[in-house]
Amino acid sequence: ASAFDPTVDYLQKYHLPRSLAILIIYVIFFSAATGIIVGIARPIASEIATIARAVPQYYAEINRNITEFQHSSFFAQERVSSIKGGLDAFITNLASIAPNNILFVVGSFFGGVLSIILAFVITFYISVHEGAVKHFLAWIVPRDKSERALTILEQVQHKLGLWLRGQIVLSLIIFLLTYVGLKLLDVEYALVLALLAGLLEVVPYLGPILSAVPAVFLTFISAGWLKGLLVLALYVVIQQAENNFILPKVMSKSVGLNPLVIILSILIGAKVAGVAGALVAVPFAAAVTVYLEEMGYKSKEPVA
């Protein structure tokens, strides 16, 4: 609702009802999302099918490496055999795992879809009845504080919207950098891996690591250790650039916070509440900054 609110206010200037304005935004948003999905669905499906067909080859390659390691190392014969046996059991049980958990998978999928629909429905009503939310806040706050509370609410809402749009821009940048880098290295499945990197970008610090694991593994198996190391180096460079330059700059332009404040807030949030804390650290810091400024605190140094 915070992300859509500025656009809703802009459309309302042309005498459009808020309900019609949010519906127009929904149509544009879902049309753009559908266009992107349709545009990349065919190449993604092709790459996923290629990965699925290559799984037996990867399995055979892993088996061969384990066998060579077994003959050339000083490790105990039983230990290497147990690793190989565990891998065989894992591959054999994949077929039996899927049918047993199909109901759980389907239920989780539709539960996720229902949650997304519910989020958009709640967003619609919050956007349409924005005045009711403000009236409720004014009702629960002491009368002499209500005007200031409403001012803080509007500014925090504006900051949250800017943060969310900055997060979308950040994910798009990481997707493009990863895709171009993987294409330059002539890595298979570049589109799928880059899309995964863009989606996981919402998880600070941990997201780039999670997206690097399948990329390095698939490249190592399909193209050898040298290209696998190059892909690892690519992800390390992107992660360092993202953590120390891209994320602070994008977020500072979006929410108006100093890059050092952004880095420190993410580190503190991760320390206090793990991944969830890192996710909400920047909007929380922006909200605290708005509150402090409204209460009379002004930074002596200009915001970068």
Coordinates of C-alpha atoms in Angstrom, one line a residue:
A1 CA 0.0 0.0 0.0
S2 CA 2.9 2.4 0.8
A3 CA 4.5 1.6 -2.6
F4 CA 1.3 2.2 -4.5
D5 CA 0.1 5.2 -2.5
P6 CA 2.0 8.0 -4.3
T7 CA 0.7 6.8 -7.7
V8 CA -2.8 6.6 -6.3
D9 CA -2.5 10.2 -5.0
Y10 CA -1.3 11.3 -8.4
L11 CA -4.2 9.7 -10.2
Q12 CA -6.6 11.1 -7.7
K13 CA -5.6 14.6 -8.7
Y14 CA -7.4 13.9 -12.1
H15 CA -10.6 13.3 -10.1
L16 CA -10.3 9.5 -10.2
P17 CA -11.8 7.7 -7.2
R18 CA -9.1 5.9 -5.1
S19 CA -10.7 2.5 -5.8
L20 CA -10.5 3.0 -9.6
A21 CA -6.9 4.4 -9.3
I22 CA -5.7 1.3 -7.4
L23 CA -7.5 -1.0 -9.9
I24 CA -5.7 0.8 -12.7
I25 CA -2.4 0.3 -10.9
Y26 CA -3.2 -3.4 -10.4
V27 CA -4.0 -3.9 -14.1
I28 CA -0.8 -2.2 -15.2
F29 CA 1.2 -4.1 -12.5
F30 CA -0.2 -7.6 -13.4
S31 CA 0.0 -6.9 -17.1
A32 CA 3.7 -6.0 -16.8
A33 CA 4.3 -9.1 -14.6
T34 CA 2.5 -11.3 -17.0
G35 CA 4.4 -9.9 -20.0
I36 CA 7.7 -10.6 -18.2
I37 CA 6.7 -14.1 -17.2
V38 CA 5.5 -15.0 -20.7
G39 CA 8.6 -13.5 -22.2
I40 CA 11.0 -15.5 -20.1
A41 CA 8.9 -18.6 -19.6
R42 CA 10.0 -20.4 -22.8
P43 CA 13.8 -20.0 -22.3
I44 CA 13.4 -20.8 -18.6
A45 CA 11.4 -23.9 -19.4
S46 CA 14.0 -24.9 -22.0
E47 CA 16.8 -24.5 -19.5
I48 CA 15.0 -26.3 -16.7
A49 CA 14.3 -29.2 -19.2
T50 CA 18.0 -29.2 -20.1
I51 CA 19.0 -29.4 -16.5
A52 CA 16.5 -32.3 -15.9
R53 CA 17.9 -34.2 -18.9
A54 CA 21.5 -33.6 -17.6
V55 CA 20.8 -34.9 -14.1
P56 CA 21.8 -38.6 -15.0
Q57 CA 25.0 -37.3 -16.6
Y58 CA 25.8 -35.2 -13.5
Y59 CA 25.1 -38.2 -11.3
A60 CA 27.4 -40.4 -13.4
E61 CA 30.1 -37.7 -13.3
I62 CA 29.8 -37.4 -9.5
N63 CA 30.0 -41.2 -9.2
R64 CA 33.1 -41.3 -11.4
N65 CA 34.8 -38.7 -9.3
I66 CA 34.0 -40.5 -6.1
T67 CA 35.4 -43.7 -7.6
E68 CA 38.6 -42.0 -8.6
F69 CA 38.8 -40.4 -5.2
Q70 CA 38.3 -43.8 -3.6
H71 CA 41.3 -45.3 -5.4
S72 CA 43.6 -42.3 -5.1
S73 CA 43.1 -41.2 -1.5
F74 CA 44.2 -42.5 1.9
F75 CA 40.7 -42.4 3.3
A76 CA 39.1 -45.5 4.6
Q77 CA 37.4 -47.7 2.1
E78 CA 34.3 -47.9 4.2
R79 CA 33.9 -44.2 4.5
V80 CA 34.0 -43.6 0.7
S81 CA 31.7 -46.5 0.1
S82 CA 29.2 -45.1 2.6
I83 CA 29.2 -41.7 0.7
K84 CA 28.6 -43.5 -2.6
G85 CA 25.9 -45.6 -1.1
G86 CA 24.2 -42.6 0.4
L87 CA 24.2 -40.8 -3.0
D88 CA 22.7 -43.9 -4.6
A89 CA 20.0 -44.1 -2.0
F90 CA 19.2 -40.4 -2.5
I91 CA 18.8 -40.7 -6.2
T92 CA 16.7 -43.9 -5.8
N93 CA 14.4 -42.4 -3.3
L94 CA 13.7 -39.2 -5.3
A95 CA 10.9 -41.0 -7.2
S96 CA 9.3 -42.3 -4.0
I97 CA 9.6 -39.0 -2.2
A98 CA 7.6 -37.0 -4.8
P99 CA 4.3 -39.1 -4.7
N100 CA 4.3 -39.2 -0.9
N101 CA 4.6 -35.4 -0.6
I102 CA 2.5 -34.4 -3.6
L103 CA -0.4 -33.2 -1.4
F104 CA 1.9 -31.2 0.8
V105 CA 3.6 -29.6 -2.2
V106 CA 0.2 -28.8 -3.9
G107 CA -1.2 -27.5 -0.6
S108 CA 1.9 -25.3 0.0
F109 CA 1.6 -23.9 -3.6
F110 CA -2.0 -22.9 -3.3
G111 CA -1.5 -21.6 0.2
G112 CA 1.2 -19.3 -1.2
V113 CA -1.1 -18.2 -4.0
L114 CA -3.9 -17.5 -1.5
S115 CA -1.5 -15.5 0.7
I116 CA -0.5 -13.3 -2.3
I117 CA -4.1 -12.7 -3.3
L118 CA -5.0 -11.9 0.3
A119 CA -2.1 -9.4 0.5
F120 CA -3.3 -7.6 -2.6
V121 CA -6.9 -7.6 -1.3
I122 CA -5.7 -6.0 2.0
T123 CA -3.6 -3.6 0.1
F124 CA -6.6 -2.5 -1.9
Y125 CA -8.7 -1.8 1.1
I126 CA -5.9 0.0 2.9
S127 CA -5.3 2.2 -0.2
V128 CA -9.0 2.9 -0.7
H129 CA -9.8 3.6 3.0
E130 CA -6.6 5.5 3.7
G131 CA -8.6 8.1 5.5
A132 CA -10.1 5.6 7.9
V133 CA -6.7 4.4 8.9
K134 CA -5.6 7.9 9.7
H135 CA -8.9 8.6 11.6
F136 CA -8.3 5.5 13.7
L137 CA -4.7 6.6 14.5
A138 CA -6.0 10.1 15.4
W139 CA -8.7 8.4 17.7
I140 CA -6.2 6.3 19.7
V141 CA -3.6 9.1 20.0
P142 CA -4.1 12.0 22.5
R143 CA -5.8 14.9 20.9
D144 CA -2.9 17.3 21.3
K145 CA -0.5 14.7 19.7
S146 CA -2.8 13.6 16.8
E147 CA -1.6 16.1 14.2
R148 CA 2.0 15.3 14.7
A149 CA 1.2 11.6 14.7
L150 CA -0.6 11.9 11.4
T151 CA 2.4 13.8 9.9
I152 CA 4.8 11.1 11.1
L153 CA 2.5 8.4 9.7
E154 CA 2.5 10.0 6.2
Q155 CA 6.2 10.5 6.1
V156 CA 6.9 6.9 7.3
Q157 CA 4.5 5.6 4.7
H158 CA 6.3 7.6 2.0
K159 CA 9.6 6.2 3.2
L160 CA 8.3 2.6 3.1
G161 CA 7.1 3.1 -0.4
L162 CA 10.5 4.4 -1.5
W163 CA 12.2 1.5 0.2
L164 CA 10.1 -1.1 -1.5
R165 CA 10.7 0.5 -5.0
G166 CA 14.4 0.7 -4.2
Q167 CA 14.4 -3.0 -3.4
I168 CA 12.8 -3.8 -6.7
V169 CA 15.4 -1.7 -8.5
L170 CA 18.2 -3.5 -6.5
S171 CA 16.9 -6.9 -7.5
L172 CA 16.7 -5.9 -11.2
I173 CA 20.3 -4.6 -11.1
I174 CA 21.6 -7.9 -9.5
F175 CA 19.6 -9.9 -12.1
L176 CA 21.2 -7.9 -15.0
L177 CA 24.7 -8.0 -13.6
T178 CA 24.5 -11.8 -13.0
Y179 CA 23.0 -12.5 -16.4
V180 CA 25.6 -10.5 -18.3
G181 CA 28.4 -12.0 -16.2
L182 CA 27.2 -15.6 -16.8
K183 CA 26.7 -15.0 -20.5
L184 CA 30.2 -13.6 -20.8
L185 CA 31.5 -16.7 -19.2
D186 CA 29.3 -18.8 -21.5
V187 CA 27.7 -20.6 -18.6
E188 CA 24.7 -22.8 -19.2
Y189 CA 21.3 -22.0 -17.6
A190 CA 22.4 -18.3 -17.3
L191 CA 18.8 -17.0 -17.4
V192 CA 17.5 -19.3 -14.6
L193 CA 20.5 -18.7 -12.4
A194 CA 20.3 -14.9 -12.9
L195 CA 16.6 -14.9 -12.1
L196 CA 17.3 -16.8 -9.0
A197 CA 20.0 -14.3 -8.0
G198 CA 17.5 -11.4 -8.5
L199 CA 14.8 -13.0 -6.5
L200 CA 17.1 -14.0 -3.6
E201 CA 18.4 -10.4 -3.5
V202 CA 15.6 -9.6 -1.1
V203 CA 17.5 -11.6 1.6
P204 CA 20.5 -9.3 2.5
Y205 CA 23.9 -11.0 2.7
L206 CA 22.5 -14.5 2.7
G207 CA 20.7 -14.2 -0.7
P208 CA 23.8 -13.9 -2.9
I209 CA 25.4 -17.0 -1.1
L210 CA 22.3 -19.1 -1.7
S211 CA 22.1 -18.1 -5.3
A212 CA 25.8 -18.8 -5.9
V213 CA 25.6 -22.5 -4.7
P214 CA 23.6 -23.9 -7.6
A215 CA 25.5 -21.8 -10.1
V216 CA 28.9 -23.0 -9.0
F217 CA 27.8 -26.6 -8.6
L218 CA 26.2 -26.8 -12.0
T219 CA 29.1 -25.1 -13.7
F220 CA 31.7 -27.3 -11.9
I221 CA 29.9 -30.5 -13.0
S222 CA 29.1 -29.5 -16.6
A223 CA 32.2 -27.4 -17.5
G224 CA 35.0 -28.3 -15.1
W225 CA 36.6 -26.8 -12.1
L226 CA 38.2 -23.8 -13.9
K227 CA 35.0 -22.4 -15.1
G228 CA 33.4 -23.2 -11.8
L229 CA 36.1 -21.1 -10.0
L230 CA 35.4 -18.3 -12.5
V231 CA 31.7 -18.4 -11.7
L232 CA 32.5 -18.4 -8.0
A233 CA 34.7 -15.3 -8.5
L234 CA 31.9 -13.6 -10.4
Y235 CA 29.4 -14.1 -7.6
V236 CA 32.0 -13.0 -5.0
V237 CA 32.6 -9.8 -6.9
I238 CA 28.9 -9.1 -7.4
Q239 CA 28.2 -9.8 -3.7
Q240 CA 31.0 -7.5 -2.6
A241 CA 29.8 -4.7 -5.0
E242 CA 26.3 -5.2 -3.8
N243 CA 27.0 -5.2 -0.1
N244 CA 29.5 -2.2 -0.1
F245 CA 28.4 -0.1 -3.0
I246 CA 25.1 -0.9 -4.9
L247 CA 22.8 -1.6 -1.9
P248 CA 23.9 1.5 0.1
K249 CA 23.8 3.8 -2.9
V250 CA 20.4 2.5 -4.2
M251 CA 18.8 2.6 -0.7
S252 CA 20.3 6.0 0.1
K253 CA 18.8 7.4 -3.1
S254 CA 15.5 5.7 -2.3
V255 CA 15.0 6.4 1.4
G256 CA 17.5 9.3 1.9
L257 CA 19.7 7.5 4.5
N258 CA 23.4 7.8 4.7
P259 CA 25.0 4.6 3.2
L260 CA 26.9 4.0 6.5
V261 CA 23.6 4.1 8.4
I262 CA 22.2 1.5 6.0
I263 CA 25.1 -0.9 6.3
L264 CA 25.1 -0.6 10.1
S265 CA 21.3 -1.0 10.4
I266 CA 21.5 -4.2 8.3
L267 CA 24.3 -5.6 10.4
I268 CA 22.5 -4.7 13.7
G269 CA 19.2 -6.2 12.3
A270 CA 20.9 -9.4 11.3
K271 CA 22.6 -9.7 14.7
V272 CA 19.4 -9.0 16.6
A273 CA 16.9 -11.1 14.6
G274 CA 18.8 -12.9 11.8
V275 CA 17.5 -12.8 8.3
A276 CA 14.1 -11.3 9.3
G277 CA 16.0 -8.5 11.1
A278 CA 18.2 -7.8 8.1
L279 CA 15.1 -7.7 5.9
V280 CA 13.3 -5.0 7.9
A281 CA 16.4 -3.1 9.0
V282 CA 16.4 -0.4 6.3
P283 CA 12.6 0.5 6.5
F284 CA 12.8 0.4 10.3
A285 CA 15.8 2.8 10.3
A286 CA 14.0 5.1 7.9
A287 CA 10.9 5.1 10.2
V288 CA 13.1 5.9 13.2
T289 CA 14.8 8.7 11.3
V290 CA 11.4 10.2 10.4
Y291 CA 10.3 10.1 14.0
L292 CA 13.5 11.6 15.4
E293 CA 13.4 14.4 12.8
E294 CA 9.8 15.2 13.5
M295 CA 10.5 15.2 17.3
G296 CA 13.0 18.0 16.8
Y297 CA 16.3 16.1 16.0
K298 CA 18.0 17.3 12.9
S299 CA 21.2 15.8 11.5
K300 CA 24.1 18.3 11.4
E301 CA 25.6 16.6 8.4
P302 CA 23.8 16.5 5.0
V303 CA 22.3 13.1 4.1
A304 CA 24.4 11.4 1.3

